[in-house]
Coordinates of C-alpha atoms in Angstrom, one line a residue:
X82 CA -21.3 21.8 23.8
X83 CA -21.0 19.7 20.7
X84 CA -19.3 21.4 17.8
X85 CA -21.4 21.7 14.6
X86 CA -20.2 19.8 11.6
X87 CA -21.6 20.1 8.1
X88 CA -21.0 18.7 4.6
X89 CA -18.8 20.7 2.3
X90 CA -20.6 21.9 -0.9
X91 CA -19.1 20.8 -4.2
X92 CA -17.7 24.3 -4.9
X93 CA -16.2 24.4 -1.4
X94 CA -14.7 21.0 -1.8
X95 CA -13.1 22.0 -5.1
X96 CA -11.7 25.1 -3.5
X97 CA -10.4 23.5 -0.3
X98 CA -9.0 20.3 -1.8
X99 CA -8.0 21.1 -5.4
X100 CA -5.6 18.2 -5.5
X101 CA -8.4 15.6 -5.1
X102 CA -10.4 16.6 -8.2
X103 CA -9.5 13.3 -9.9
X104 CA -11.0 11.2 -7.0
X105 CA -14.6 10.0 -7.1
X106 CA -16.9 9.4 -4.2
X107 CA -15.4 12.0 -1.9
X108 CA -16.9 12.7 1.5
X109 CA -15.9 16.0 3.0
X110 CA -17.0 17.9 6.1
X111 CA -16.3 21.2 7.8
X112 CA -16.4 22.3 11.5
X113 CA -18.2 25.6 12.1
X114 CA -15.9 28.6 12.1
X115 CA -12.3 27.9 11.4
X116 CA -12.2 24.5 13.2
X117 CA -11.0 22.6 10.2
X118 CA -12.0 20.3 7.3
X119 CA -11.7 16.6 6.5
X120 CA -12.1 14.6 3.3
X121 CA -12.2 10.9 2.6
X122 CA -12.7 8.7 -0.5
X123 CA -13.7 5.1 -1.2
X124 CA -10.8 2.7 -1.7
X125 CA -12.3 1.1 -4.8
X126 CA -9.7 -1.6 -5.4
X127 CA -9.6 -2.9 -1.9
X128 CA -13.4 -2.6 -1.4
X129 CA -14.0 -4.6 -4.6
X130 CA -11.7 -7.5 -3.8
X131 CA -12.0 -7.6 0.0
X132 CA -15.8 -7.3 -0.3
X133 CA -16.0 -4.6 2.3
X134 CA -16.6 -0.9 1.9
X135 CA -13.4 0.8 2.8
X136 CA -12.7 4.5 2.9
X137 CA -9.4 6.4 3.4
X138 CA -9.0 9.9 5.0
X139 CA -7.2 11.9 2.3
X140 CA -6.7 15.1 4.1
X141 CA -7.4 16.5 7.6
X142 CA -6.9 20.1 8.7
X143 CA -7.8 21.0 12.2
X144 CA -7.2 24.1 14.4
X145 CA -6.7 21.9 17.5
X146 CA -6.4 18.2 18.5
X147 CA -10.0 18.4 19.9
X148 CA -11.2 19.7 16.5
X149 CA -9.4 16.8 14.7
X150 CA -11.1 14.3 17.0
X151 CA -14.5 15.9 16.3
X152 CA -14.0 15.7 12.6
X153 CA -12.7 12.1 12.6
X154 CA -15.6 11.0 14.9
X155 CA -18.3 12.7 12.8
X156 CA -16.9 11.4 9.6
X157 CA -16.7 7.8 10.9
X158 CA -20.3 8.0 12.1
X159 CA -21.6 9.4 8.8
X160 CA -19.7 6.8 6.7
X161 CA -21.1 4.1 8.9
X162 CA -24.6 5.3 8.2
X163 CA -23.7 5.2 4.4
X164 CA -22.8 1.5 4.6
X165 CA -19.0 1.7 5.0
X166 CA -17.2 -1.0 7.0
X167 CA -13.8 0.6 7.7
X168 CA -12.1 4.0 7.7
X169 CA -8.3 4.3 7.4
X170 CA -5.9 7.1 7.9
X171 CA -2.2 7.2 6.9
X172 CA 0.1 9.6 8.7
X173 CA 3.8 10.4 9.0
X174 CA 5.3 8.4 11.9
X175 CA 6.7 11.7 13.4
X176 CA 3.2 13.3 13.6
X177 CA 2.4 12.4 17.2
X178 CA -0.5 14.9 17.6
X179 CA -2.2 13.3 14.6
X180 CA -1.6 9.8 16.1
X181 CA -3.0 10.9 19.5
X182 CA -6.1 12.4 17.8
X183 CA -6.7 9.2 15.9
X184 CA -6.5 7.1 19.0
X185 CA -8.8 9.4 20.9
X186 CA -11.3 9.1 18.0
X187 CA -11.2 5.3 18.4
X188 CA -8.8 4.4 15.6
X189 CA -6.2 1.6 16.1
X190 CA -2.7 1.2 14.7
X191 CA -2.7 -1.6 12.1
X192 CA 0.5 -1.1 10.1
X193 CA 3.9 0.7 10.1
X194 CA 5.0 1.1 6.5
X195 CA 8.5 2.3 5.6
X196 CA 9.9 3.6 2.4
X197 CA 13.5 3.0 1.5
X198 CA 15.3 4.9 -1.3
X199 CA 18.4 4.5 -3.5
X200 CA 19.9 7.5 -5.3
X201 CA 21.4 6.5 -8.7
X202 CA 25.0 7.4 -9.3
X203 CA 25.2 6.5 -13.0
X204 CA 24.8 3.3 -15.0
X205 CA 25.3 0.0 -13.1
X206 CA 25.6 -3.5 -14.3
X207 CA 24.1 -6.5 -12.6
X208 CA 26.7 -9.2 -11.6
X209 CA 26.3 -12.5 -13.5
X210 CA 24.9 -15.5 -11.6
X211 CA 25.7 -19.1 -12.2
X212 CA 22.4 -20.3 -10.7
X213 CA 19.7 -17.6 -11.5
X214 CA 18.5 -16.5 -14.9
X215 CA 16.8 -13.1 -14.8
X216 CA 14.6 -12.0 -17.7
X217 CA 11.4 -10.1 -18.6
X218 CA 8.3 -11.9 -17.6
X219 CA 6.0 -13.5 -20.2
X220 CA 2.3 -14.1 -20.0
X221 CA 2.9 -17.6 -18.9
X222 CA 5.2 -16.3 -16.1
X223 CA 2.5 -13.9 -15.0
X224 CA 0.0 -16.7 -14.8
X225 CA 2.5 -18.8 -12.8
X226 CA 3.2 -16.0 -10.4
X227 CA -0.6 -15.7 -9.7
X228 CA -1.0 -19.4 -9.2
X229 CA 2.1 -19.7 -6.9
X230 CA 2.0 -16.5 -4.9
X231 CA -1.4 -14.9 -4.8
X232 CA -2.4 -17.1 -1.8
X233 CA 1.0 -17.0 -0.1
X234 CA 1.9 -15.0 3.0
X235 CA 3.3 -11.6 1.8
X236 CA 4.2 -10.2 5.2
X237 CA 1.7 -7.2 5.1
X238 CA -1.2 -6.4 7.3
X239 CA -3.8 -8.3 5.1
X240 CA -2.2 -11.6 6.1
X241 CA -2.9 -11.4 9.8
X242 CA -6.0 -9.2 9.8
X243 CA -9.1 -11.1 11.0
X244 CA -11.3 -8.7 9.2
X245 CA -10.2 -9.9 5.7
X246 CA -11.1 -13.4 4.4
X247 CA -8.3 -15.3 2.7
X248 CA -10.2 -15.7 -0.6
X249 CA -10.7 -11.9 -0.7
X250 CA -7.0 -11.3 0.0
X251 CA -6.0 -13.8 -2.7
X252 CA -8.4 -12.0 -5.2
X253 CA -6.8 -8.7 -4.5
X254 CA -3.3 -10.0 -5.0
X255 CA -4.1 -11.9 -8.1
X256 CA -5.6 -8.8 -9.7
X257 CA -2.6 -6.7 -8.5
X258 CA -0.2 -9.1 -10.2
X259 CA -2.4 -9.2 -13.3
X260 CA -2.5 -5.4 -13.5
X261 CA 1.2 -5.0 -13.1
X262 CA 1.9 -7.5 -15.9
X263 CA -0.7 -5.9 -18.1
X264 CA 1.0 -2.5 -18.2
X265 CA 0.7 -0.9 -14.8
X266 CA 4.4 -1.8 -14.2
X267 CA 6.9 -0.7 -16.7
X268 CA 9.3 -3.4 -15.6
X269 CA 8.4 -6.9 -14.7
X270 CA 11.3 -9.3 -14.2
X271 CA 11.4 -13.0 -13.2
X272 CA 14.2 -15.1 -11.9
X273 CA 14.4 -18.8 -12.6
X274 CA 16.6 -21.7 -11.6
X275 CA 17.0 -24.5 -14.1
X276 CA 13.9 -23.3 -16.0
X277 CA 11.7 -23.1 -12.9
X278 CA 10.2 -19.7 -11.8
X279 CA 11.8 -18.8 -8.5
X280 CA 10.8 -15.1 -7.9
X281 CA 9.8 -11.9 -9.5
X282 CA 9.9 -8.1 -9.2
X283 CA 7.6 -5.5 -10.8
X284 CA 8.4 -1.8 -10.8
X285 CA 6.8 1.4 -11.8
X286 CA 8.6 4.1 -13.7
X287 CA 7.8 7.8 -13.8
X288 CA 9.8 9.1 -16.8
X289 CA 8.7 12.7 -16.3
X290 CA 10.2 12.8 -12.8
X291 CA 12.9 10.2 -13.4
X292 CA 11.8 8.1 -10.4
X293 CA 11.0 4.4 -10.0
X294 CA 9.3 2.4 -7.3
X295 CA 9.3 -1.3 -6.7
X296 CA 5.7 -2.4 -6.5
X297 CA 5.8 -6.2 -6.1
X298 CA 8.6 -8.4 -4.8
X299 CA 8.4 -12.1 -4.0
X300 CA 10.3 -15.3 -3.9
X301 CA 8.6 -18.7 -4.4
X302 CA 8.8 -20.4 -1.0
X303 CA 10.9 -23.4 -2.1
X304 CA 13.6 -21.1 -3.4
X305 CA 13.9 -18.7 -0.4
X306 CA 17.2 -18.0 1.3
X307 CA 19.1 -18.7 -2.0
X308 CA 19.7 -15.1 -3.0
X309 CA 17.0 -15.0 -5.7
X310 CA 15.5 -11.6 -4.7
X311 CA 19.0 -10.1 -4.4
X312 CA 19.9 -11.3 -7.9
X313 CA 16.7 -9.9 -9.4
X314 CA 17.1 -6.6 -7.5
X315 CA 20.5 -6.1 -9.1
X316 CA 18.9 -6.3 -12.5
X317 CA 16.1 -3.9 -11.5
X318 CA 18.7 -1.4 -10.2
X319 CA 20.7 -1.7 -13.4
X320 CA 17.6 -1.0 -15.5
X321 CA 16.7 2.1 -13.5
X322 CA 20.3 3.3 -13.2
X323 CA 20.1 4.3 -16.9
X324 CA 16.6 5.9 -16.7
X325 CA 16.0 7.3 -13.2
X326 CA 17.7 9.4 -10.5
X327 CA 15.9 7.7 -7.6
X328 CA 14.4 4.3 -6.9
X329 CA 12.2 3.7 -3.9
X330 CA 10.6 0.6 -2.3
X331 CA 7.8 0.4 0.3
X332 CA 7.6 -2.4 2.8
X333 CA 6.7 -3.0 6.5
X334 CA 8.9 -2.1 9.4
X335 CA 8.3 -5.6 10.7
X336 CA 9.5 -7.3 7.5
X337 CA 13.2 -7.4 8.6
X338 CA 14.4 -9.7 5.8
X339 CA 13.0 -7.3 3.2
X340 CA 14.5 -4.3 4.9
X341 CA 17.9 -6.0 5.1
X342 CA 17.8 -7.0 1.5
X343 CA 17.3 -3.4 0.4
X344 CA 19.8 -2.0 2.8
X345 CA 22.5 -4.4 1.5
X346 CA 21.8 -3.1 -2.0
X347 CA 22.4 0.5 -0.8
X348 CA 18.9 1.7 0.0
X349 CA 18.4 3.9 3.0
X350 CA 15.3 4.8 5.1
X351 CA 13.4 7.7 3.5
X352 CA 10.2 7.7 5.4
X353 CA 8.2 5.9 8.1
X354 CA 4.4 6.0 8.4
X355 CA 1.6 4.8 10.6
X356 CA -1.7 3.4 9.3
X357 CA -4.7 3.7 11.6
X358 CA -8.1 2.1 11.2
X359 CA -11.5 2.2 12.8
X360 CA -13.9 -0.7 12.1
X361 CA -17.3 0.9 11.5
X362 CA -19.3 -2.4 11.0
X363 CA -17.5 -5.5 12.1
X364 CA -17.9 -8.3 9.6
X365 CA -15.6 -11.1 10.6
X366 CA -16.0 -14.3 8.6
X367 CA -14.6 -17.4 10.2
X368 CA -12.7 -19.5 7.8
X369 CA -10.2 -22.4 8.3
X370 CA -8.0 -20.8 5.8
X371 CA -7.6 -17.6 7.7
X372 CA -4.1 -16.8 9.0
X373 CA -4.3 -15.9 12.7

């Protein structure tokens, strides 16, 4: 017998998921009895730039794996009817029951993000470099970063995903860079060689919790394998060493050069996650620019 699923009323949603009050466009459902609840929200930034309606499961509580599958399946169906193209779920890599439930509900693994962390042990100084000049970014630098790097391969899942057109990916990254320079990031440094921009790093700072997070990291292709990123990273660490107790950086498990860069700087693995997705309405646009 099919288990009944119903929409959560606004008052029930506020009571069950108080931490999501700031999110708009929430879609929440409940299994009859004590079977569980699920809530998802629209990923506005990705949806806008990738030109697809993308939702993310924010929370899922289920009494059993079968209940989790029922909630995921019902949510996916209802979001499809509402015009959504994709539904994603991010879980801890150690949560195997959650992974099995997602796979039984038709989700596929699309990314394995890892977070590395560095505990600060007091003020640090960046070592001087004879080749690389590291300084705060200017508006001209930000424009140059967008022109040089928004269309480049960043090593994430967007690059090889056939469901995203290259112009949409470039639009997302250009706006991401623009937002970081405009104030989203509290630190935006560039490295240059003989006056030519060679790389950059943007980082977010939570003063209240004394934590920092690297948000954007890139080296211009022609300057790769010359220690640019390592040099800028030293300056980023030095800046945070006087302001924060912990600095983290997210990347992909498959991005071995990035992981090794951070490990050499003293970062250690803090968390591994799995990102699953179900495509609700396939909309593949063939383009000669797509990375396959």
